[in-house]
Amino acid sequence: TKSCKVSVVIPCFNHGEFLPEAVASVTDIGRDDVELIVVDDGSTDERTRKEMDALVAQGIKVIRQENKGLAAARNAGILASQGEYIFPLDADDRLRPGWIDHGIRILDSDPQVGVVYGDAQCFGERSDRWLVGPFDRDRLLEKNYIHATALYRRSVWEQNRRYDGTMPVQGLEDWDFWLGALEHGWQFAYVPEVLFDYRIAKESMITRTHGFEKQVEEFIAIKHGPLYRHAWLELGHAWLQLASQQESLKWTF
């Protein structure tokens, strides 16, 4: 009966061997106001199917659907959730303990902050720390540098009209999502701590975007045109001011 504060949504496609670690990293935090929803996005291997059955036996909510892609899987989980805040977690990653508490405090204390994100500790093929850094609008306009694994308000998802699965290639839906949050005026809060453990594999979803950069950039430019236009006008205004100052200094000299 306790109100649900955070909904953790784990989409999974054939990652059953890693799924127990991801689930345990959430259940072990010990908060009774955090719900967990796992979305089986049409997995085809027997190991993943067995792991899903085991989760159901434990009382964890599992949504099964035909394979529709990462964006649709996240949307399905969030649609079935009740939390005030949303936390997506990939099935092969692990949440760090204590971080959810920190993120909740930030969102509870500042209504203008819509997204809280942090660093990641890589493991697998690499073992370095992924240092994300403070929020920079121009950096985000150029490319995505904030991982999808971040804590954000449900209203951000609602205003964005969910994750967009119509991008030319799956794997960069989070870039489009964060730009949407920026367009709606939300602030981003960066916490310089390790938020989660990020598995680096030889073949990952992000590698499928290679070769599609131009198509993705065109998609982003068209969808978020007003945002880029506003940034361009700001840049043009700053350049004119600088040129005017240089001309004034020239005549003064």
XYZ file of N, CA and C in Angstrom:
759
model
N 0.822 -1.217 0.000
C 0.000 0.000 0.000
C 0.851 1.260 0.000
N 2.138 1.121 0.258
C 3.019 2.285 0.265
C 3.129 2.847 -1.144
N 3.102 4.180 -1.276
C 3.184 4.799 -2.592
C 4.510 4.452 -3.255
N 4.473 4.301 -4.569
C 5.657 3.915 -5.319
C 6.417 5.167 -5.733
N 7.660 5.268 -5.324
C 8.477 6.437 -5.623
C 9.228 6.263 -6.935
N 9.851 5.109 -7.122
C 10.692 4.871 -8.294
C 10.288 3.567 -8.965
N 10.207 3.625 -10.288
C 9.988 2.415 -11.080
C 11.262 2.127 -11.865
N 11.859 0.977 -11.582
C 13.047 0.538 -12.323
C 12.570 -0.379 -13.442
N 12.913 -0.022 -14.671
C 12.462 -0.784 -15.837
C 13.673 -1.417 -16.513
N 13.654 -2.742 -16.623
C 14.751 -3.480 -17.241
C 14.250 -4.167 -18.508
N 14.573 -3.634 -19.689
C 14.256 -4.348 -20.928
C 15.275 -5.458 -21.145
N 14.827 -6.557 -21.709
C 15.745 -7.679 -21.887
C 15.447 -8.409 -23.191
N 16.482 -8.578 -24.003
C 16.384 -9.411 -25.195
C 17.591 -10.340 -25.229
N 17.349 -11.614 -24.906
C 18.387 -12.653 -24.941
C 19.603 -12.339 -24.070
N 19.380 -11.688 -22.930
C 20.460 -11.421 -21.991
C 20.211 -12.136 -20.661
N 19.598 -13.307 -20.753
C 19.230 -14.037 -19.544
C 20.396 -14.375 -18.646
N 21.576 -14.605 -19.216
C 22.732 -14.964 -18.395
C 23.160 -13.827 -17.470
N 22.841 -12.581 -17.848
C 23.217 -11.428 -17.028
C 22.059 -10.905 -16.176
N 20.861 -11.291 -16.528
C 19.667 -10.731 -15.894
C 19.630 -10.878 -14.371
N 19.992 -12.032 -13.787
C 19.945 -12.150 -12.325
C 20.792 -11.099 -11.607
N 21.957 -10.749 -12.163
C 22.798 -9.725 -11.538
C 22.111 -8.367 -11.568
N 21.511 -8.030 -12.699
C 20.823 -6.747 -12.819
C 19.656 -6.662 -11.846
N 18.880 -7.726 -11.772
C 17.721 -7.754 -10.868
C 18.162 -7.661 -9.412
N 19.180 -8.431 -9.029
C 19.664 -8.425 -7.647
C 20.178 -7.057 -7.243
N 20.789 -6.324 -8.193
C 21.310 -4.999 -7.861
C 20.185 -4.029 -7.508
N 18.976 -4.335 -7.972
C 17.814 -3.491 -7.654
C 17.136 -3.969 -6.371
N 16.879 -5.258 -6.266
C 16.171 -5.783 -5.102
C 16.994 -5.646 -3.824
N 18.312 -5.627 -3.952
C 19.178 -5.553 -2.772
C 19.221 -4.160 -2.140
N 18.691 -3.142 -2.819
C 18.745 -1.801 -2.233
C 17.787 -1.678 -1.044
N 16.798 -2.566 -0.960
C 15.974 -2.661 0.236
C 14.977 -1.543 0.463
N 14.546 -0.864 -0.570
C 13.512 0.173 -0.420
C 12.166 -0.418 -0.822
N 11.149 -0.196 0.037
C 9.830 -0.737 -0.280
C 8.991 0.215 -1.129
N 9.576 1.344 -1.544
C 8.859 2.260 -2.429
C 9.462 2.244 -3.840
N 10.238 1.192 -4.130
C 10.826 1.019 -5.455
C 10.258 -0.256 -6.071
N 9.642 -0.119 -7.242
C 9.118 -1.292 -7.938
C 10.039 -1.660 -9.086
N 10.049 -2.938 -9.438
C 10.887 -3.445 -10.515
C 10.001 -4.088 -11.573
N 10.213 -3.691 -12.818
C 9.472 -4.264 -13.939
C 10.486 -4.726 -14.984
N 10.402 -5.981 -15.363
C 11.273 -6.547 -16.385
C 10.438 -6.783 -17.645
N 10.951 -6.345 -18.777
C 10.238 -6.503 -20.047
C 11.012 -7.480 -20.929
N 10.399 -8.621 -21.208
C 10.990 -9.593 -22.124
C 10.589 -9.196 -23.537
N 11.545 -8.635 -24.275
C 11.268 -8.114 -25.612
C 11.431 -9.202 -26.672
N 10.624 -10.239 -26.533
C 10.634 -11.302 -27.539
C 11.885 -12.143 -27.550
N 12.451 -12.441 -26.379
C 13.673 -13.251 -26.320
C 13.437 -14.627 -26.932
N 14.476 -15.148 -27.587
C 14.345 -16.424 -28.291
C 15.161 -17.559 -27.667
N 16.078 -17.231 -26.741
C 16.914 -18.296 -26.179
C 16.274 -18.866 -24.920
N 16.536 -20.131 -24.685
C 15.912 -20.858 -23.578
C 16.359 -20.319 -22.227
N 17.616 -19.921 -22.104
C 18.133 -19.413 -20.823
C 17.337 -18.191 -20.366
N 17.095 -17.274 -21.286
C 16.361 -16.063 -20.912
C 14.933 -16.394 -20.519
N 14.306 -17.297 -21.231
C 12.926 -17.676 -20.909
C 12.839 -18.291 -19.513
N 13.817 -19.121 -19.165
C 13.826 -19.725 -17.835
C 14.030 -18.666 -16.751
N 14.916 -17.715 -17.016
C 15.145 -16.652 -16.043
C 13.877 -15.819 -15.844
N 13.140 -15.582 -16.906
C 11.882 -14.832 -16.794
C 10.884 -15.600 -15.933
N 10.791 -16.902 -16.136
C 9.890 -17.730 -15.326
C 10.290 -17.675 -13.847
N 11.595 -17.678 -13.600
C 12.071 -17.615 -12.219
C 11.705 -16.280 -11.568
N 11.769 -15.199 -12.328
C 11.390 -13.887 -11.787
C 9.911 -13.847 -11.451
N 9.096 -14.407 -12.320
C 7.660 -14.452 -12.050
C 7.391 -15.234 -10.769
N 8.104 -16.343 -10.577
C 7.935 -17.157 -9.374
C 8.321 -16.378 -8.120
N 9.246 -15.413 -8.268
C 9.661 -14.583 -7.131
C 8.691 -13.435 -6.857
N 7.714 -13.273 -7.734
C 6.754 -12.189 -7.553
C 7.141 -10.899 -8.239
N 8.155 -10.949 -9.106
C 8.577 -9.757 -9.837
C 7.731 -9.619 -11.094
N 7.301 -8.401 -11.367
C 6.446 -8.161 -12.521
C 7.250 -8.326 -13.810
N 6.792 -9.208 -14.686
C 7.427 -9.454 -15.978
C 6.405 -9.222 -17.078
N 6.789 -8.429 -18.062
C 5.940 -8.177 -19.228
C 6.575 -8.890 -20.405
N 5.803 -9.716 -21.074
C 6.303 -10.419 -22.253
C 5.628 -9.851 -23.498
N 6.446 -9.567 -24.506
C 5.911 -9.040 -25.760
C 6.762 -9.547 -26.915
N 6.241 -9.457 -28.124
C 7.059 -9.797 -29.285
C 8.149 -8.757 -29.446
N 9.197 -9.122 -30.142
C 10.341 -8.224 -30.270
C 9.962 -6.953 -31.025
N 10.075 -5.811 -30.327
C 9.729 -4.521 -30.906
C 10.860 -3.507 -30.792
N 11.943 -3.878 -30.132
C 13.061 -2.961 -29.994
C 13.124 -2.317 -28.626
N 14.264 -1.692 -28.355
C 14.540 -1.134 -27.030
C 13.552 -0.043 -26.631
N 13.262 0.877 -27.534
C 12.360 1.983 -27.201
C 10.986 1.457 -26.804
N 10.446 0.538 -27.581
C 9.126 -0.015 -27.291
C 9.125 -0.806 -25.988
N 10.226 -1.505 -25.707
C 10.311 -2.283 -24.473
C 10.311 -1.358 -23.254
N 11.090 -0.282 -23.332
C 11.082 0.676 -22.219
C 9.700 1.295 -22.044
N 9.084 1.661 -23.145
C 7.757 2.273 -23.069
C 6.739 1.328 -22.436
N 6.810 0.059 -22.790
C 5.879 -0.923 -22.234
C 6.048 -1.036 -20.723
N 7.303 -1.050 -20.273
C 7.546 -1.141 -18.840
C 7.084 0.095 -18.088
N 7.356 1.265 -18.643
C 6.956 2.511 -17.980
C 5.442 2.644 -17.975
N 4.807 2.237 -19.069
C 3.352 2.311 -19.144
C 2.690 1.464 -18.056
N 3.325 0.363 -17.695
C 2.775 -0.526 -16.663
C 3.236 -0.151 -15.263
N 4.054 0.876 -15.148
C 4.626 1.255 -13.854
C 3.767 2.289 -13.147
N 4.114 2.542 -11.883
C 3.369 3.491 -11.064
C 4.252 4.566 -10.441
N 5.537 4.469 -10.627
C 6.456 5.353 -9.927
C 6.404 6.803 -10.363
N 6.695 7.676 -9.417
C 6.812 9.106 -9.700
C 8.071 9.395 -10.506
N 9.118 8.594 -10.259
C 10.378 8.713 -10.973
C 10.667 7.406 -11.707
N 11.381 7.526 -12.840
C 11.680 6.361 -13.677
C 13.189 6.149 -13.733
N 13.589 4.882 -13.672
C 15.008 4.546 -13.769
C 15.179 3.365 -14.724
N 15.620 3.604 -15.981
C 15.869 2.490 -16.904
C 17.219 1.834 -16.588
N 17.256 0.530 -16.643
C 18.498 -0.207 -16.408
C 18.583 -1.331 -17.432
N 19.696 -1.410 -18.166
C 19.872 -2.484 -19.136
C 20.069 -3.820 -18.419
N 19.672 -4.893 -19.087
C 19.673 -6.217 -18.464
C 21.064 -6.752 -18.196
N 22.098 -6.172 -18.801
C 23.465 -6.655 -18.560
C 24.279 -5.687 -17.715
N 23.620 -4.696 -17.101
C 24.303 -3.739 -16.233
C 23.896 -3.967 -14.779
N 24.514 -3.205 -13.865
C 24.213 -3.362 -12.437
C 24.117 -2.001 -11.769
N 23.073 -1.795 -10.999
C 22.881 -0.558 -10.252
C 23.780 -0.553 -9.016
N 24.400 0.589 -8.739
C 25.216 0.719 -7.538
C 24.328 1.043 -6.335
N 24.568 0.438 -5.174
C 23.743 0.691 -3.992
C 23.889 2.117 -3.490
N 22.799 2.667 -3.004
C 22.805 3.997 -2.410
C 22.546 5.124 -3.378
N 22.714 4.864 -4.667
C 22.589 5.967 -5.620
C 21.139 6.409 -5.805
N 20.226 5.471 -5.795
C 18.804 5.824 -5.943
C 18.385 6.795 -4.852
N 18.847 6.557 -3.619
C 18.518 7.453 -2.501
C 18.974 8.882 -2.803
N 20.181 9.009 -3.325
C 20.742 10.320 -3.635
C 19.926 11.007 -4.727
N 19.600 10.244 -5.783
C 18.827 10.814 -6.876
C 17.452 11.269 -6.442
N 16.809 10.504 -5.580
C 15.481 10.878 -5.072
C 15.553 12.180 -4.288
N 16.581 12.318 -3.454
C 16.717 13.547 -2.662
C 16.843 14.781 -3.572
N 17.586 14.649 -4.656
C 17.774 15.781 -5.562
C 16.457 16.153 -6.227
N 15.739 15.159 -6.751
C 14.478 15.442 -7.425
C 13.418 15.959 -6.458
N 13.407 15.429 -5.242
C 12.434 15.890 -4.242
C 12.694 17.333 -3.822
N 13.952 17.738 -3.827
C 14.310 19.056 -3.300
C 14.261 20.166 -4.341
N 14.292 19.822 -5.624
C 14.332 20.851 -6.670
C 13.364 20.489 -7.793
N 12.197 21.133 -7.856
C 11.192 20.801 -8.879
C 11.607 21.169 -10.296
N 12.669 21.963 -10.442
C 13.117 22.333 -11.787
C 14.029 21.281 -12.409
N 14.574 20.406 -11.579
C 15.437 19.329 -12.078
C 14.564 18.176 -12.549
N 14.763 17.789 -13.792
C 13.990 16.682 -14.341
C 14.783 15.403 -14.487
N 16.124 15.532 -14.557
C 16.984 14.376 -14.812
C 18.194 14.427 -13.895
N 18.508 13.313 -13.260
C 19.707 13.181 -12.431
C 20.555 12.052 -13.016
N 21.813 12.336 -13.292
C 22.678 11.328 -13.898
C 24.055 11.365 -13.246
N 24.835 10.334 -13.487
C 26.170 10.257 -12.891
C 27.129 9.511 -13.792
N 28.215 9.007 -13.211
C 29.234 8.288 -13.956
C 28.918 6.791 -13.975
N 29.724 6.054 -14.747
C 29.580 4.602 -14.814
C 30.952 3.953 -14.701
N 30.969 2.790 -14.073
C 32.190 1.996 -14.015
C 32.095 0.892 -15.062
N 32.979 0.940 -16.053
C 32.945 -0.058 -17.117
C 33.542 -1.376 -16.628
N 32.991 -2.485 -17.127
C 33.573 -3.793 -16.850
C 33.319 -4.683 -18.068
N 34.039 -5.784 -18.131
C 33.951 -6.635 -19.308
C 35.167 -6.416 -20.192
N 34.953 -5.859 -21.385
C 36.045 -5.602 -22.316
C 36.910 -4.424 -21.882
N 36.373 -3.561 -21.026
C 37.113 -2.413 -20.499
C 36.857 -2.307 -19.008
N 37.757 -1.595 -18.306
C 37.600 -1.468 -16.856
C 37.818 -0.035 -16.383
N 37.626 0.937 -17.267
C 37.825 2.325 -16.893
C 36.524 2.928 -16.378
N 36.650 4.094 -15.741
C 35.467 4.806 -15.266
C 34.996 5.766 -16.355
N 33.708 5.703 -16.660
C 33.111 6.577 -17.660
C 32.756 7.883 -16.965
N 33.603 8.889 -17.114
C 33.377 10.199 -16.516
C 32.499 11.021 -17.453
N 31.299 11.308 -17.027
C 30.337 12.002 -17.885
C 30.530 13.508 -17.830
N 30.581 14.070 -16.640
C 30.807 15.501 -16.482
C 29.530 16.308 -16.349
N 29.673 17.567 -15.901
C 28.513 18.449 -15.696
C 27.733 18.670 -16.983
N 26.494 19.088 -16.823
C 25.636 19.261 -17.995
C 26.122 20.418 -18.854
N 26.132 20.183 -20.156
C 26.557 21.177 -21.135
C 25.590 21.084 -22.318
N 24.766 22.115 -22.484
C 23.761 22.087 -23.543
C 24.384 21.900 -24.919
N 25.431 22.665 -25.222
C 26.036 22.606 -26.542
C 26.669 21.239 -26.804
N 27.216 20.648 -25.758
C 27.789 19.308 -25.906
C 26.704 18.288 -26.238
N 25.541 18.420 -25.602
C 24.440 17.510 -25.865
C 23.865 17.725 -27.259
N 23.851 18.972 -27.719
C 23.375 19.247 -29.072
C 24.276 18.603 -30.118
N 25.569 18.525 -29.821
C 26.519 17.948 -30.773
C 26.414 16.434 -30.825
N 26.324 15.796 -29.654
C 26.210 14.342 -29.588
C 25.724 13.945 -28.195
N 25.275 12.706 -28.079
C 24.807 12.262 -26.770
C 25.978 11.826 -25.893
N 25.998 12.300 -24.661
C 27.042 11.870 -23.731
C 26.450 11.436 -22.392
N 25.129 11.506 -22.254
C 24.450 11.085 -21.026
C 23.816 9.718 -21.274
N 24.175 8.750 -20.466
C 23.658 7.401 -20.661
C 22.164 7.336 -20.346
N 21.501 6.362 -20.956
C 20.062 6.177 -20.712
C 19.782 5.819 -19.262
N 20.764 5.245 -18.578
C 20.593 4.863 -17.179
C 20.738 6.090 -16.300
N 19.614 6.770 -16.089
C 19.560 7.976 -15.264
C 18.182 8.024 -14.616
N 18.070 8.761 -13.539
C 16.800 8.883 -12.833
C 16.083 10.144 -13.310
N 14.839 10.006 -13.747
C 14.108 11.173 -14.243
C 12.633 11.101 -13.849
N 11.988 12.233 -13.945
C 10.581 12.328 -13.587
C 9.696 11.667 -14.652
N 8.627 11.045 -14.211
C 7.679 10.452 -15.154
C 7.147 11.495 -16.121
N 6.973 12.731 -15.652
C 6.431 13.788 -16.504
C 7.349 14.071 -17.696
N 8.652 13.812 -17.562
C 9.567 13.979 -18.698
C 9.187 12.997 -19.803
N 8.946 11.760 -19.425
C 8.544 10.726 -20.383
C 7.197 11.073 -21.016
N 6.285 11.571 -20.213
C 4.962 11.927 -20.727
C 5.042 13.098 -21.705
N 5.814 14.118 -21.364
C 5.952 15.266 -22.247
C 6.662 14.905 -23.547
N 7.607 13.987 -23.467
C 8.321 13.537 -24.661
C 7.485 12.587 -25.518
N 6.316 12.219 -25.005
C 5.467 11.238 -25.687
C 6.210 9.927 -25.904
N 6.839 9.502 -24.817
C 7.542 8.223 -24.742
C 8.869 8.259 -25.511
N 9.571 7.114 -25.479
C 10.780 6.947 -26.283
C 10.359 6.765 -27.735
N 11.106 7.361 -28.636
C 10.775 7.328 -30.050
C 11.476 6.147 -30.721
N 10.685 5.180 -31.160
C 11.234 4.000 -31.815
C 11.335 4.127 -33.318
N 11.094 5.331 -33.847
C 11.117 5.522 -35.304
C 12.468 6.018 -35.811
N 13.478 6.086 -34.939
C 14.797 6.518 -35.379
C 15.353 5.547 -36.425
N 16.276 6.007 -37.274
C 16.804 5.151 -38.338
C 17.444 3.861 -37.837
N 17.964 3.888 -36.620
C 18.594 2.701 -36.049
C 18.409 2.738 -34.539
N 18.210 1.563 -33.930
C 18.048 1.469 -32.492
C 19.397 1.688 -31.799
N 19.354 2.342 -30.617
C 20.569 2.512 -29.831
C 20.858 3.934 -29.423
N 20.182 4.907 -30.050
C 20.414 6.307 -29.691
C 19.112 6.999 -29.281
N 18.133 6.209 -28.823
C 16.870 6.797 -28.391
C 17.055 7.729 -27.197
N 18.076 7.453 -26.393
C 18.292 8.292 -25.223
C 18.728 9.703 -25.608
N 19.489 9.854 -26.692
C 19.873 11.198 -27.149
C 18.625 12.012 -27.492
N 17.747 11.443 -28.277
C 16.491 12.098 -28.627
C 15.675 12.414 -27.376
N 15.691 11.494 -26.411
C 14.913 11.657 -25.182
C 15.429 12.826 -24.350
N 16.749 12.928 -24.207
C 17.329 14.021 -23.418
C 17.130 15.372 -24.104
N 17.202 15.399 -25.417
C 16.926 16.647 -26.131
C 15.484 17.081 -25.922
N 14.577 16.123 -25.866
C 13.184 16.445 -25.587
C 13.020 17.046 -24.202
N 13.727 16.487 -23.220
C 13.669 17.045 -21.864
C 14.202 18.468 -21.844
N 15.270 18.705 -22.602
C 15.854 20.042 -22.690
C 14.862 21.021 -23.320
N 14.176 20.592 -24.348
C 13.194 21.444 -25.012
C 12.064 21.858 -24.073
N 11.708 20.993 -23.161
C 10.621 21.284 -22.234
C 11.092 22.043 -20.986
N 12.341 22.467 -21.007
C 12.832 23.340 -19.951
C 13.352 22.657 -18.702
N 13.547 21.357 -18.735
C 14.028 20.659 -17.547
C 15.518 20.868 -17.348
N 15.923 20.946 -16.100
C 17.334 21.031 -15.766
C 17.893 19.636 -15.518
N 19.200 19.488 -15.768
C 19.896 18.220 -15.570
C 20.865 18.383 -14.404
N 20.823 17.443 -13.469
C 21.726 17.479 -12.312
C 22.740 16.344 -12.431
N 24.012 16.716 -12.408
C 25.088 15.726 -12.500
C 25.658 15.443 -11.117
N 25.770 14.166 -10.784
C 26.380 13.737 -9.525
C 27.687 13.014 -9.858
N 28.837 13.546 -9.440
C 30.127 12.942 -9.802
C 30.428 11.670 -9.018
N 29.544 10.723 -9.099
C 29.703 9.433 -8.438
C 29.346 8.335 -9.438
N 29.804 7.123 -9.160
C 29.464 5.992 -10.019
C 28.031 5.571 -9.728
N 27.211 5.686 -10.751
C 25.793 5.353 -10.642
C 25.531 3.879 -10.891
N 26.244 3.320 -11.869
C 25.995 1.927 -12.215
C 27.236 1.332 -12.878
N 27.254 0.005 -12.960
C 28.319 -0.722 -13.645
C 27.847 -1.017 -15.064
N 28.643 -0.579 -16.038
C 28.278 -0.656 -17.447
C 29.094 -1.721 -18.145
N 28.410 -2.753 -18.625
C 29.102 -3.869 -19.254
C 29.524 -3.493 -20.678
N 30.797 -3.692 -20.980
C 31.325 -3.446 -22.316
C 31.531 -4.795 -23.007
N 30.793 -5.015 -24.077
C 30.906 -6.254 -24.840
C 31.435 -5.959 -26.241
N 31.955 -6.984 -26.908
C 32.465 -6.787 -28.266
C 31.348 -6.341 -29.199
N 30.198 -6.965 -29.063
C 29.044 -6.611 -29.877
C 27.954 -6.077 -28.963
N 27.631 -4.803 -29.092
C 26.583 -4.194 -28.297
C 25.657 -3.413 -29.207
N 24.532 -2.971 -28.660
C 23.558 -2.262 -29.480
C 24.129 -0.981 -30.055
N 24.992 -0.299 -29.287
C 25.524 0.976 -29.761
C 26.414 0.780 -30.992
N 27.032 -0.407 -31.126
C 27.885 -0.644 -32.293
C 27.063 -0.720 -33.576
N 25.770 -1.019 -33.439
C 24.919 -1.104 -34.629
C 24.646 0.268 -35.231
N 24.917 1.320 -34.477
C 24.680 2.664 -34.998
C 25.806 3.128 -35.910
N 26.928 2.434 -35.897
C 28.061 2.824 -36.732
C 27.670 2.726 -38.209
N 27.936 3.779 -38.936
C 27.544 3.830 -40.334
C 26.217 4.515 -40.563
N 25.490 4.765 -39.482
C 24.191 5.435 -39.589
C 24.219 6.833 -38.972
N 25.408 7.332 -38.711
C 25.527 8.627 -38.029
C 24.807 9.740 -38.787
N 24.972 9.794 -40.095
C 24.370 10.859 -40.891
C 22.840 10.804 -40.820
N 22.278 9.592 -40.946
C 20.822 9.444 -40.878
C 20.281 9.839 -39.507
N 21.002 9.456 -38.455
C 20.564 9.797 -37.102
C 20.626 11.306 -36.889
N 21.702 11.940 -37.347
C 21.841 13.393 -37.191
C 20.745 14.136 -37.941
N 20.397 13.659 -39.132
C 19.317 14.292 -39.889
C 17.981 14.135 -39.172
N 17.749 12.961 -38.604
C 16.522 12.714 -37.842
C 16.428 13.673 -36.658
N 17.538 13.803 -35.918
C 17.572 14.686 -34.756
C 17.381 16.137 -35.179
N 18.045 16.552 -36.260
C 17.965 17.942 -36.712
C 16.550 18.321 -37.115
N 15.855 17.401 -37.766
C 14.484 17.683 -38.197
C 13.535 17.709 -37.001
N 13.650 16.714 -36.129
C 12.723 16.616 -34.998
C 12.924 17.738 -33.994
N 14.184 18.127 -33.777
C 14.486 19.139 -32.762
C 14.998 20.431 -33.406
N 14.506 20.721 -34.602
C 14.932 21.907 -35.327
C 14.852 23.207 -34.542
N 13.720 23.496 -33.876
C 13.619 24.753 -33.106
C 14.693 24.886 -32.030
N 15.066 23.765 -31.402
C 16.097 23.801 -30.364
C 17.444 24.187 -30.960
N 17.775 23.611 -32.110
C 19.039 23.930 -32.762
C 19.019 25.347 -33.334
N 17.877 25.784 -33.824
C 17.766 27.145 -34.345
C 18.014 28.168 -33.246
N 17.446 27.907 -32.062
C 17.627 28.813 -30.928
C 19.107 28.889 -30.552
N 19.786 27.736 -30.518
C 21.211 27.722 -30.184
C 22.019 28.447 -31.251
N 21.630 28.296 -32.520
C 22.348 28.957 -33.613
C 22.179 30.467 -33.528
N 20.969 30.930 -33.205
C 20.739 32.368 -33.073
C 21.545 32.939 -31.911
N 21.639 32.199 -30.819
C 22.454 32.636 -29.688
C 23.912 32.770 -30.108
N 24.396 31.806 -30.870
C 25.776 31.838 -31.337
C 26.004 33.038 -32.261
N 25.028 33.284 -33.168
C 25.159 34.419 -34.068
C 25.156 35.740 -33.330
N 24.313 35.843 -32.303
C 24.255 37.068 -31.504
C 25.574 37.289 -30.758
N 26.133 36.224 -30.201
C 27.406 36.332 -29.481
C 28.526 36.742 -30.438
N 28.492 36.198 -31.668
C 29.527 36.539 -32.651
C 29.435 38.016 -33.037
N 28.221 38.524 -33.205
C 28.038 39.935 -33.549
C 28.535 40.834 -32.426
N 28.245 40.452 -31.179
C 28.715 41.225 -30.037
C 30.239 41.260 -30.003
N 30.870 40.102 -30.252
C 32.323 40.034 -30.251
C 32.909 40.894 -31.375
N 32.298 40.814 -32.557
C 32.770 41.606 -33.685
C 32.648 43.101 -33.398
N 31.541 43.479 -32.754
C 31.326 44.884 -32.409
C 32.368 45.366 -31.405
N 32.670 44.519 -30.408
C 33.665 44.872 -29.403
C 35.049 45.015 -30.035
N 35.374 44.110 -30.960
C 36.676 44.170 -31.621
C 36.800 45.438 -32.468
N 35.707 45.807 -33.151
C 35.723 47.025 -33.960
C 35.885 48.255 -33.074
N 35.207 48.249 -31.915
C 35.300 49.374 -30.992
C 36.717 49.501 -30.442
N 37.337 48.377 -30.095
C 38.703 48.394 -29.598
C 39.669 48.892 -30.675
N 39.401 48.497 -31.901
C 40.254 48.925 -33.019
C 40.245 50.440 -33.153
N 39.048 51.054 -33.141
C 38.945 52.509 -33.312
C 39.488 53.233 -32.087
N 39.302 52.648 -30.900
C 39.852 53.275 -29.687
C 41.378 53.295 -29.754
N 41.958 52.185 -30.200
C 43.418 52.129 -30.328
C 43.912 53.156 -31.364
